[in-house]
Amino acid sequence: MANPHVLVIPFPVQGHVIPLMELAQCLVEHGFIITFVNTEVTHERVLDALADKGLLDDRIRLVAIPDGLESEEERKIPGKLAEAIYRVMPGKLEELIREINASEEEPITCVIADQGLGWALEVAGKMGIRRAAFLTAAAASLVLGFRIPCLIDDGIIDHDGTPIKKQTLQLAPTMPLMNTSDFVWARVANLALQKIIFGAMVQNNRLVKLADWLICNSTYDLEPGAFDLAPEIKPIGPLLASNRLGNSAGHFWMEDSTCLEWLDKQPPGSVIYVAFGSFATFSKPQFEELALGLELTNRPFLWVLRQDTKDGTNATYVEGLQHKTATQGQIVSWAPQQKVLSHPSIACFLSHCGWNSTVESVSNGVPMLCWPYFADQFFNQSYICDIWKVGLGFKRDASGAIAHGEIKNKVDELLGTMTFKERALHLKERLMNNIGEGGSSHENFTNFVDWMKTQKSS
Ligand code: UDX
């Protein structure tokens, strides 16, 4: 029998491309051929970052379709990308599938779409192709999304998502505490963007119900409350390259692996790893507080400062900092994060609490210091600090900033006891049991693969 051909399409941002690419790499090991569809801009970035590494199996074919925007300037305007995607990409995706299915290639028999691209599920349905949705965030975020009609009925939020009452919700005992002002759609730059994101969420929550499978990069033991409330969401995570002894791919920046050699020279369990994912940026004063706080800890640190956060006002400061802390710290533009977090020298992870970073940290038994910025990161912080108790959050001062003294104190508190590390190692063990033979993630993934191999097109 020919290898089944699956089309995988992520939302075009870093935190979605990496886990969907990991899923693609897992599927290849089960005999699938993958067409991985990025927007043209993302496609170029992924290819550039991969340059000459021969990382990707040739059964994964990278292809590109336009995102509907004319310029980089437009892409930087919050909400523009989300809007353009809906206008242009559905037609382009349909065209691409028609082309493939009319060619000599194996026809596409299943579409796996990012849960944030509900329209791709519609396109697949219209073409009679089976479909699965993949959630890159915590199951809790979708469970909250499914609750939107009740939140409106109960007068907690308005029809555009604006919180009416300030209160803290907990949908189940093992679910995160959610302040209404921290709702995924409410923690964004402005009201216009909130409306776009809220509207897209409502639409995607409806469309995701069309999918034959709804899989998630999470684990039952991380979120039992959420999975009990929405048993249709099947956890298959944590999806990590190390689980298949491979490399992660789909990065937008080239990894600087020299930091692994630097880590080799540090004492075990000594290094603070500092990284804020692919979006977060700092004001100059906040940036300086963080630099000073790290210096004050007197501990080695590895800090990811993306090129875009170094540009402009911070550039001179960063140069000075690099010079000043040369013996204490290492600064890189983009790290091989999954490898860093599994390195024995790492003591803790100071993170923005993006879901991928969170999953990667707890899968390696690394305690966390939480510095959330937007969207789901606030309730990811609640999982880390209130539910799993493997980390600490920072207190902000009256101006909303996190001061250097607070940073030093929280590092000392987290690392001054073995309690957080012990809990983190215990959680890691449970997660690893989930992906091992007989574990629930393993079972869900196996059932998903069997379904894709055996079912006929509807
Ligand atoms: C975004 C949102 O912030 C997040 O909350 C949402 O759940 C997914 O989309 P991002 O901000 O980029 O993602 O954070 P995160 O989810 O943590 O993903 C970042 C990815 O980049 C991780 O897989 C991480 O390993 C990788 N990374 C980060 C690197 O490989 N190297 C780095 O130096 C930094």
Coordinates of C-alpha atoms and ligand atoms in Angstrom, one line a residue:
M1 CA 0.0 0.0 0.0
A2 CA 1.3 3.5 -0.9
N3 CA 2.2 5.8 2.0
P4 CA -0.7 8.1 3.0
H5 CA -0.2 11.7 2.1
V6 CA -1.1 14.3 4.8
L7 CA -1.3 18.0 4.5
V8 CA -0.2 19.9 7.6
I9 CA -0.9 23.7 7.9
P10 CA 0.2 25.8 10.9
F11 CA -0.8 29.3 11.9
P12 CA 2.1 31.4 10.6
V13 CA 3.8 32.2 13.9
Q14 CA 6.8 30.6 15.5
G15 CA 5.0 29.1 18.5
H16 CA 2.7 27.2 16.1
V17 CA 5.1 26.2 13.3
I18 CA 7.6 24.3 15.6
P19 CA 5.0 22.0 17.3
L20 CA 3.3 21.2 14.0
M21 CA 6.6 20.5 12.4
E22 CA 7.4 18.2 15.3
L23 CA 4.0 16.4 14.6
A24 CA 5.0 16.1 10.9
Q25 CA 8.3 14.6 11.9
C26 CA 6.6 12.0 14.1
L27 CA 4.1 11.1 11.4
V28 CA 7.0 10.5 8.9
E29 CA 8.3 7.9 11.3
H30 CA 4.9 6.1 10.9
G31 CA 5.2 6.0 7.1
F32 CA 3.3 9.2 6.1
I33 CA 4.3 11.6 3.4
I34 CA 3.8 15.2 4.5
T35 CA 3.1 18.4 2.6
F36 CA 3.8 21.1 5.1
V37 CA 2.2 24.4 4.1
N38 CA 3.6 27.7 5.3
T39 CA 2.9 31.2 4.2
E40 CA 5.5 32.5 1.7
V41 CA 7.3 34.6 4.3
T42 CA 7.4 31.9 6.9
H43 CA 8.6 29.4 4.2
E44 CA 11.6 31.6 3.4
R45 CA 12.5 32.0 7.1
V46 CA 12.2 28.3 7.8
L47 CA 14.4 27.4 4.8
D48 CA 17.0 30.1 5.7
A49 CA 17.2 28.8 9.3
L50 CA 17.5 25.2 8.1
A51 CA 20.3 26.1 5.6
D52 CA 22.5 23.1 4.8
K53 CA 21.6 21.2 7.9
G54 CA 19.8 18.4 6.1
L55 CA 17.6 18.2 9.2
L56 CA 14.4 17.4 7.5
D57 CA 13.4 14.0 6.1
D58 CA 12.8 14.2 2.4
R59 CA 9.3 12.8 3.0
I60 CA 8.4 16.2 4.4
R61 CA 7.8 18.6 1.5
L62 CA 7.8 22.3 2.4
V63 CA 5.5 24.4 0.2
A64 CA 4.3 28.0 0.4
I65 CA 1.1 29.9 -0.3
P66 CA 0.6 33.7 0.0
D67 CA -0.7 35.3 3.2
G68 CA -2.5 38.1 1.4
L69 CA -0.3 40.9 2.7
E70 CA 1.7 43.2 0.5
S71 CA 4.6 44.3 2.8
E72 CA 6.5 43.7 6.0
E73 CA 5.1 47.0 7.3
E74 CA 1.5 45.5 6.9
R75 CA 2.6 42.3 8.7
K76 CA 3.7 44.3 11.7
I77 CA 0.3 45.9 12.2
P78 CA -1.5 44.0 14.9
G79 CA -4.5 42.1 13.5
K80 CA -3.6 42.6 9.8
L81 CA -2.2 39.1 9.3
A82 CA -5.2 37.5 11.0
E83 CA -7.6 39.4 8.8
A84 CA -5.7 38.8 5.6
I85 CA -5.3 35.1 6.2
Y86 CA -9.1 34.7 6.1
R87 CA -9.5 36.6 2.8
V88 CA -6.7 34.9 0.8
M89 CA -5.5 31.6 2.2
P90 CA -8.6 29.4 1.9
G91 CA -8.7 29.8 -1.9
K92 CA -5.0 29.2 -2.2
L93 CA -5.1 26.1 0.0
E94 CA -7.9 24.7 -2.1
E95 CA -6.0 25.4 -5.3
L96 CA -2.9 23.7 -3.9
I97 CA -4.8 20.5 -2.9
R98 CA -6.5 20.4 -6.3
E99 CA -3.1 20.6 -8.0
I100 CA -1.6 17.9 -5.8
N101 CA -4.6 15.6 -6.3
A102 CA -4.5 16.1 -10.1
S103 CA -0.8 15.3 -10.3
E104 CA 1.2 12.1 -10.2
E105 CA 1.7 12.4 -6.4
E106 CA -0.3 10.4 -3.9
P107 CA -3.5 12.4 -3.2
I108 CA -4.0 14.2 0.1
T109 CA -6.1 11.9 2.3
C110 CA -6.1 14.0 5.5
V111 CA -5.6 17.7 6.4
I112 CA -4.2 18.5 9.8
A113 CA -4.9 22.2 10.5
D114 CA -3.8 24.4 13.3
Q115 CA -6.9 24.9 15.5
G116 CA -6.5 28.6 14.9
L117 CA -7.1 28.0 11.1
G118 CA -10.7 26.7 11.3
W119 CA -11.2 27.7 7.7
A120 CA -8.7 25.0 6.6
L121 CA -11.0 22.4 8.1
E122 CA -13.8 23.9 6.1
V123 CA -11.8 23.7 2.9
A124 CA -10.9 20.0 3.6
G125 CA -14.6 19.2 4.3
K126 CA -15.7 20.9 1.1
M127 CA -13.2 18.7 -0.8
G128 CA -14.3 15.5 0.9
I129 CA -11.0 15.1 2.7
R130 CA -10.8 14.0 6.3
R131 CA -9.6 16.5 8.8
A132 CA -8.0 16.9 12.2
A133 CA -7.4 20.0 14.2
F134 CA -4.2 20.5 16.2
L135 CA -4.2 22.7 19.3
T136 CA -0.7 24.2 20.0
A137 CA -1.8 25.8 23.3
A138 CA -3.1 24.3 26.6
A139 CA -6.4 22.4 26.4
A140 CA -7.5 24.9 29.1
S141 CA -7.5 27.7 26.5
L142 CA -9.9 25.9 24.2
V143 CA -12.1 24.8 27.2
L144 CA -12.3 28.5 28.0
G145 CA -13.2 29.2 24.4
F146 CA -16.0 26.7 24.5
R147 CA -17.4 28.5 27.5
I148 CA -17.7 31.9 25.8
P149 CA -21.5 31.6 25.3
C150 CA -22.0 30.9 29.0
L151 CA -19.6 33.8 30.0
I152 CA -21.8 36.1 27.9
D153 CA -25.0 34.7 29.3
D154 CA -23.7 35.0 32.9
G155 CA -22.8 38.7 32.2
I156 CA -19.1 38.1 32.8
I157 CA -18.0 39.3 29.3
D158 CA -19.6 41.4 26.6
H159 CA -20.5 40.2 23.1
D160 CA -17.1 41.4 21.9
G161 CA -15.2 39.7 24.7
T162 CA -14.7 42.8 26.9
P163 CA -14.7 41.7 30.6
I164 CA -17.7 43.2 32.4
K165 CA -16.9 41.9 35.9
K166 CA -13.5 41.7 37.4
Q167 CA -13.3 38.3 38.9
T168 CA -11.3 35.1 39.1
L169 CA -12.7 31.9 37.5
Q170 CA -11.6 28.4 37.9
L171 CA -13.5 26.0 35.6
A172 CA -12.4 22.9 37.5
P173 CA -10.2 22.2 40.6
T174 CA -7.1 21.3 38.5
M175 CA -7.6 24.1 36.0
P176 CA -5.8 27.4 36.2
L177 CA -7.1 30.4 38.0
M178 CA -8.2 32.9 35.3
N179 CA -8.7 36.6 36.0
T180 CA -11.3 38.0 33.6
S181 CA -8.9 40.8 32.7
D182 CA -6.3 38.1 31.7
F183 CA -8.5 36.2 29.3
V184 CA -6.6 35.2 26.1
W185 CA -8.3 37.8 23.9
A186 CA -8.3 40.6 26.5
R187 CA -4.5 40.6 27.1
V188 CA -3.6 42.2 23.7
A189 CA -2.4 45.6 22.5
N190 CA -5.8 47.3 22.0
L191 CA -9.6 46.9 21.8
A192 CA -9.6 46.6 18.0
L193 CA -7.2 43.7 18.2
Q194 CA -9.2 42.2 21.0
K195 CA -12.3 42.2 18.8
I196 CA -10.4 40.5 15.9
I197 CA -8.9 37.8 18.1
F198 CA -12.2 37.3 20.0
G199 CA -14.1 37.0 16.7
A200 CA -11.6 34.6 15.3
M201 CA -11.7 32.4 18.5
V202 CA -15.5 32.2 18.4
Q203 CA -15.4 31.2 14.7
N204 CA -12.6 28.7 15.2
N205 CA -14.4 27.2 18.3
R206 CA -17.3 26.5 16.0
L207 CA -15.3 25.2 13.1
V208 CA -13.1 22.9 15.2
K209 CA -16.2 20.9 16.0
L210 CA -16.2 19.8 12.3
A211 CA -12.9 18.0 12.7
D212 CA -12.8 14.2 12.9
W213 CA -10.0 14.5 15.5
L214 CA -9.0 17.3 17.8
I215 CA -5.5 16.7 19.1
C216 CA -3.4 18.8 21.5
N217 CA 0.2 19.2 22.5
S218 CA -0.5 18.6 26.1
T219 CA -0.8 15.6 28.4
Y220 CA -3.6 14.3 30.6
D221 CA -1.5 14.5 33.7
L222 CA -0.9 18.2 33.1
E223 CA -4.5 19.2 32.6
P224 CA -6.9 16.5 34.0
G225 CA -9.6 19.0 34.7
A226 CA -9.6 20.4 31.2
F227 CA -9.6 17.0 29.5
D228 CA -12.4 15.8 31.7
L229 CA -14.5 18.9 30.8
A230 CA -13.7 18.4 27.0
P231 CA -13.0 14.8 26.4
E232 CA -13.1 15.4 22.6
I233 CA -9.7 17.1 23.0
K234 CA -7.1 14.2 22.8
P235 CA -3.7 15.0 24.3
I236 CA -0.7 13.5 22.3
G237 CA 2.1 15.5 23.9
P238 CA 4.6 16.5 25.0
L239 CA 5.8 16.5 21.4
L240 CA 9.6 16.9 21.8
A241 CA 12.3 16.2 19.3
S242 CA 14.2 14.3 22.0
N243 CA 11.4 11.7 22.3
R244 CA 12.3 10.5 18.8
L245 CA 16.0 11.2 19.3
G246 CA 15.8 13.9 16.5
N247 CA 16.2 17.6 16.0
S248 CA 13.4 20.1 16.2
A249 CA 12.7 22.1 13.0
G250 CA 10.6 24.9 11.7
H251 CA 12.6 27.7 13.4
F252 CA 12.5 31.2 12.1
W253 CA 16.0 32.0 13.3
M254 CA 19.2 30.0 13.0
E255 CA 20.1 28.3 16.3
D256 CA 23.3 29.3 18.0
S257 CA 24.6 26.0 19.3
T258 CA 27.8 27.4 20.8
C259 CA 25.8 28.0 24.0
L260 CA 25.7 24.2 24.5
E261 CA 29.5 24.1 24.7
W262 CA 29.3 27.0 27.2
L263 CA 26.7 25.0 29.2
D264 CA 29.1 22.0 29.3
K265 CA 31.6 24.2 31.3
Q266 CA 29.1 25.2 34.0
P267 CA 28.4 23.3 37.2
P268 CA 25.4 21.0 37.2
G269 CA 22.1 22.7 38.1
S270 CA 23.7 26.2 38.2
V271 CA 22.5 28.2 35.1
I272 CA 19.4 30.5 34.8
Y273 CA 18.1 30.1 31.3
V274 CA 16.3 33.3 30.2
A275 CA 14.1 33.3 27.1
F276 CA 10.8 35.0 26.1
G277 CA 9.8 33.1 22.9
S278 CA 9.4 34.7 19.6
F279 CA 7.2 37.8 20.2
A280 CA 7.9 39.5 23.6
T281 CA 9.9 42.7 23.7
F282 CA 11.0 45.0 26.5
S283 CA 11.0 48.7 27.3
K284 CA 14.6 49.9 27.8
P285 CA 14.1 50.4 31.6
Q286 CA 12.6 47.0 32.0
F287 CA 15.4 45.4 30.0
E288 CA 18.0 47.1 32.3
E289 CA 16.2 45.9 35.4
L290 CA 16.4 42.3 34.1
A291 CA 20.1 42.7 33.2
L292 CA 20.9 44.1 36.7
G293 CA 18.7 41.5 38.4
L294 CA 20.6 38.6 36.6
E295 CA 23.9 40.2 37.5
L296 CA 23.0 40.4 41.1
T297 CA 22.1 36.8 41.4
N298 CA 25.8 36.0 41.0
R299 CA 24.8 32.9 39.1
P300 CA 25.6 31.9 35.5
F301 CA 22.9 32.8 33.0
L302 CA 22.1 32.1 29.4
W303 CA 19.9 34.8 27.9
V304 CA 18.2 34.7 24.5
L305 CA 18.1 38.2 23.1
R306 CA 16.5 38.0 19.7
Q307 CA 18.0 40.3 17.1
D308 CA 14.8 42.4 17.0
T309 CA 15.0 43.1 20.7
K310 CA 18.7 44.1 20.4
D311 CA 18.0 46.5 17.6
G312 CA 17.8 50.3 18.3
T313 CA 17.9 51.6 21.8
N314 CA 19.1 48.4 23.4
A315 CA 22.0 47.7 21.1
T316 CA 24.7 49.7 22.9
Y317 CA 23.4 48.6 26.3
V318 CA 23.6 44.9 25.2
E319 CA 27.2 45.4 24.0
G320 CA 28.2 46.8 27.4
L321 CA 26.3 44.1 29.2
Q322 CA 28.0 41.3 27.1
H323 CA 31.4 42.8 28.0
K324 CA 30.6 43.3 31.7
T325 CA 29.0 39.9 32.3
A326 CA 31.4 37.9 30.0
T327 CA 32.4 35.5 32.8
Q328 CA 29.0 35.2 34.3
G329 CA 26.6 35.1 31.3
Q330 CA 26.2 34.1 27.8
I331 CA 23.9 35.9 25.4
V332 CA 22.6 34.3 22.1
S333 CA 20.2 35.4 19.5
W334 CA 18.3 32.1 19.3
A335 CA 19.1 29.0 21.3
P336 CA 18.4 25.3 20.6
Q337 CA 15.9 25.6 23.4
Q338 CA 14.8 22.0 23.7
K339 CA 18.5 20.9 24.0
V340 CA 19.3 23.7 26.5
L341 CA 16.4 22.8 28.8
S342 CA 17.6 19.1 28.8
H343 CA 21.2 20.2 29.7
P344 CA 22.3 19.1 33.2
S345 CA 23.7 22.6 33.9
I346 CA 20.3 24.3 33.8
A347 CA 18.9 25.3 37.2
C348 CA 15.7 27.1 36.2
F349 CA 13.9 28.8 33.3
L350 CA 12.9 32.5 33.4
S351 CA 10.2 32.4 30.8
H352 CA 7.3 34.3 29.3
C353 CA 5.2 31.1 29.8
G354 CA 4.4 30.5 26.1
W355 CA 2.8 27.0 26.0
N356 CA 5.7 25.4 24.1
S357 CA 8.2 26.8 26.5
T358 CA 6.1 25.7 29.4
V359 CA 5.7 22.1 28.1
E360 CA 9.4 21.9 27.2
S361 CA 10.4 23.1 30.7
V362 CA 8.2 20.7 32.7
S363 CA 9.1 17.8 30.4
N364 CA 12.7 18.3 31.5
G365 CA 12.0 18.8 35.2
V366 CA 13.1 22.4 35.1
P367 CA 11.5 24.8 37.7
M368 CA 10.3 28.1 36.2
L369 CA 10.2 31.9 37.0
C370 CA 7.1 33.3 35.3
W371 CA 7.1 36.6 33.3
P372 CA 3.9 36.4 31.2
Y373 CA 3.2 39.0 28.5
F374 CA 0.0 38.3 26.7
A375 CA -2.7 35.9 25.5
D376 CA -2.6 32.4 27.2
Q377 CA 0.6 33.1 29.0
F378 CA -1.2 34.4 32.2
F379 CA -3.1 31.2 32.8
N380 CA -0.1 29.1 31.8
Q381 CA 1.6 30.9 34.7
S382 CA -1.3 29.9 37.0
Y383 CA -0.8 26.2 36.0
I384 CA 2.9 26.5 36.8
C385 CA 2.6 28.4 40.1
D386 CA -0.8 27.5 41.5
I387 CA -1.6 24.0 40.1
W388 CA 1.6 22.2 39.4
K389 CA 3.6 24.4 41.9
V390 CA 6.8 24.1 40.0
G391 CA 7.5 27.8 39.7
L392 CA 7.1 31.3 41.0
G393 CA 5.7 34.5 39.5
F394 CA 7.2 38.0 39.9
K395 CA 5.5 40.9 41.7
R396 CA 5.3 44.1 39.7
D397 CA 5.9 47.5 41.2
A398 CA 3.5 50.5 41.1
S399 CA 4.7 51.3 37.5
G400 CA 4.0 47.8 36.3
A401 CA 7.7 46.9 36.1
I402 CA 9.6 44.0 37.6
A403 CA 12.5 45.4 39.6
H404 CA 16.0 44.0 39.8
G405 CA 15.7 43.2 43.5
E406 CA 12.5 41.2 42.9
I407 CA 14.3 39.2 40.2
K408 CA 17.2 38.4 42.5
N409 CA 14.9 37.5 45.4
K410 CA 12.7 35.2 43.3
V411 CA 15.7 33.4 41.8
D412 CA 17.1 32.9 45.4
E413 CA 13.7 31.7 46.6
L414 CA 13.2 29.2 43.8
L415 CA 16.7 27.8 43.9
G416 CA 17.2 28.1 47.7
T417 CA 15.2 25.0 48.3
M418 CA 14.9 21.6 46.6
T419 CA 11.1 21.7 46.8
F420 CA 10.4 23.1 43.3
K421 CA 13.0 20.9 41.7
E422 CA 11.6 17.8 43.3
R423 CA 8.1 18.6 42.2
A424 CA 9.3 19.4 38.7
L425 CA 11.1 16.1 38.5
H426 CA 8.0 14.3 39.7
L427 CA 5.9 16.0 37.1
K428 CA 8.4 15.2 34.4
E429 CA 8.2 11.5 35.4
R430 CA 4.4 11.5 35.0
L431 CA 4.7 13.2 31.6
M432 CA 7.2 10.7 30.4
N433 CA 4.9 7.9 31.5
N434 CA 2.1 9.5 29.3
I435 CA 4.2 9.2 26.2
G436 CA 5.6 5.8 26.9
E437 CA 4.0 2.5 25.9
G438 CA 0.6 2.3 27.7
G439 CA 0.5 6.0 28.5
S440 CA -2.6 8.1 27.4
S441 CA -0.7 10.4 25.0
H442 CA 0.9 7.3 23.4
E443 CA -2.4 5.6 23.1
N444 CA -4.2 8.7 21.6
F445 CA -1.3 9.2 19.1
T446 CA -1.4 5.5 18.1
N447 CA -5.2 5.6 17.6
F448 CA -4.9 8.8 15.6
V449 CA -2.2 7.3 13.3
D450 CA -4.3 4.1 12.8
W451 CA -7.3 6.1 11.9
M452 CA -5.4 8.1 9.3
K453 CA -4.0 4.9 7.8
T454 CA -7.1 2.9 7.7
Q455 CA -10.1 5.2 7.1
K456 CA -11.2 6.0 3.6
S457 CA -12.0 9.6 2.4
S458 CA -15.5 10.6 3.4
Ligands
UDX1 C1 3.2 32.0 21.0 C2 2.6 32.4 22.4 O1 3.3 33.3 23.1 C3 2.2 31.2 23.2 O2 1.7 31.7 24.4 C4 1.3 30.4 22.5 O3 0.9 29.3 23.3 C5 2.0 29.9 21.2 O4 2.4 30.9 20.4 P1 5.9 32.2 21.6 O5 5.6 33.5 22.2 O6 6.9 32.1 20.5 O7 4.5 31.5 21.1 O8 6.3 31.1 22.8 P2 6.3 29.6 22.9 O9 5.0 29.0 22.9 O10 7.1 29.3 24.1 O11 7.2 29.0 21.6 C6 8.5 29.4 21.4 C7 9.2 28.2 20.7 O12 10.4 28.7 20.2 C8 9.5 27.1 21.6 O13 9.3 25.9 21.0 C9 11.0 27.2 22.0 O14 11.7 26.0 22.2 C10 11.5 27.9 20.7 N1 12.7 28.7 21.0 C11 12.5 29.9 21.7 C12 13.9 28.3 20.5 O15 14.0 27.2 19.9 N2 15.0 29.1 20.8 C13 14.9 30.2 21.5 O16 15.9 30.8 21.7 C14 13.7 30.6 22.0

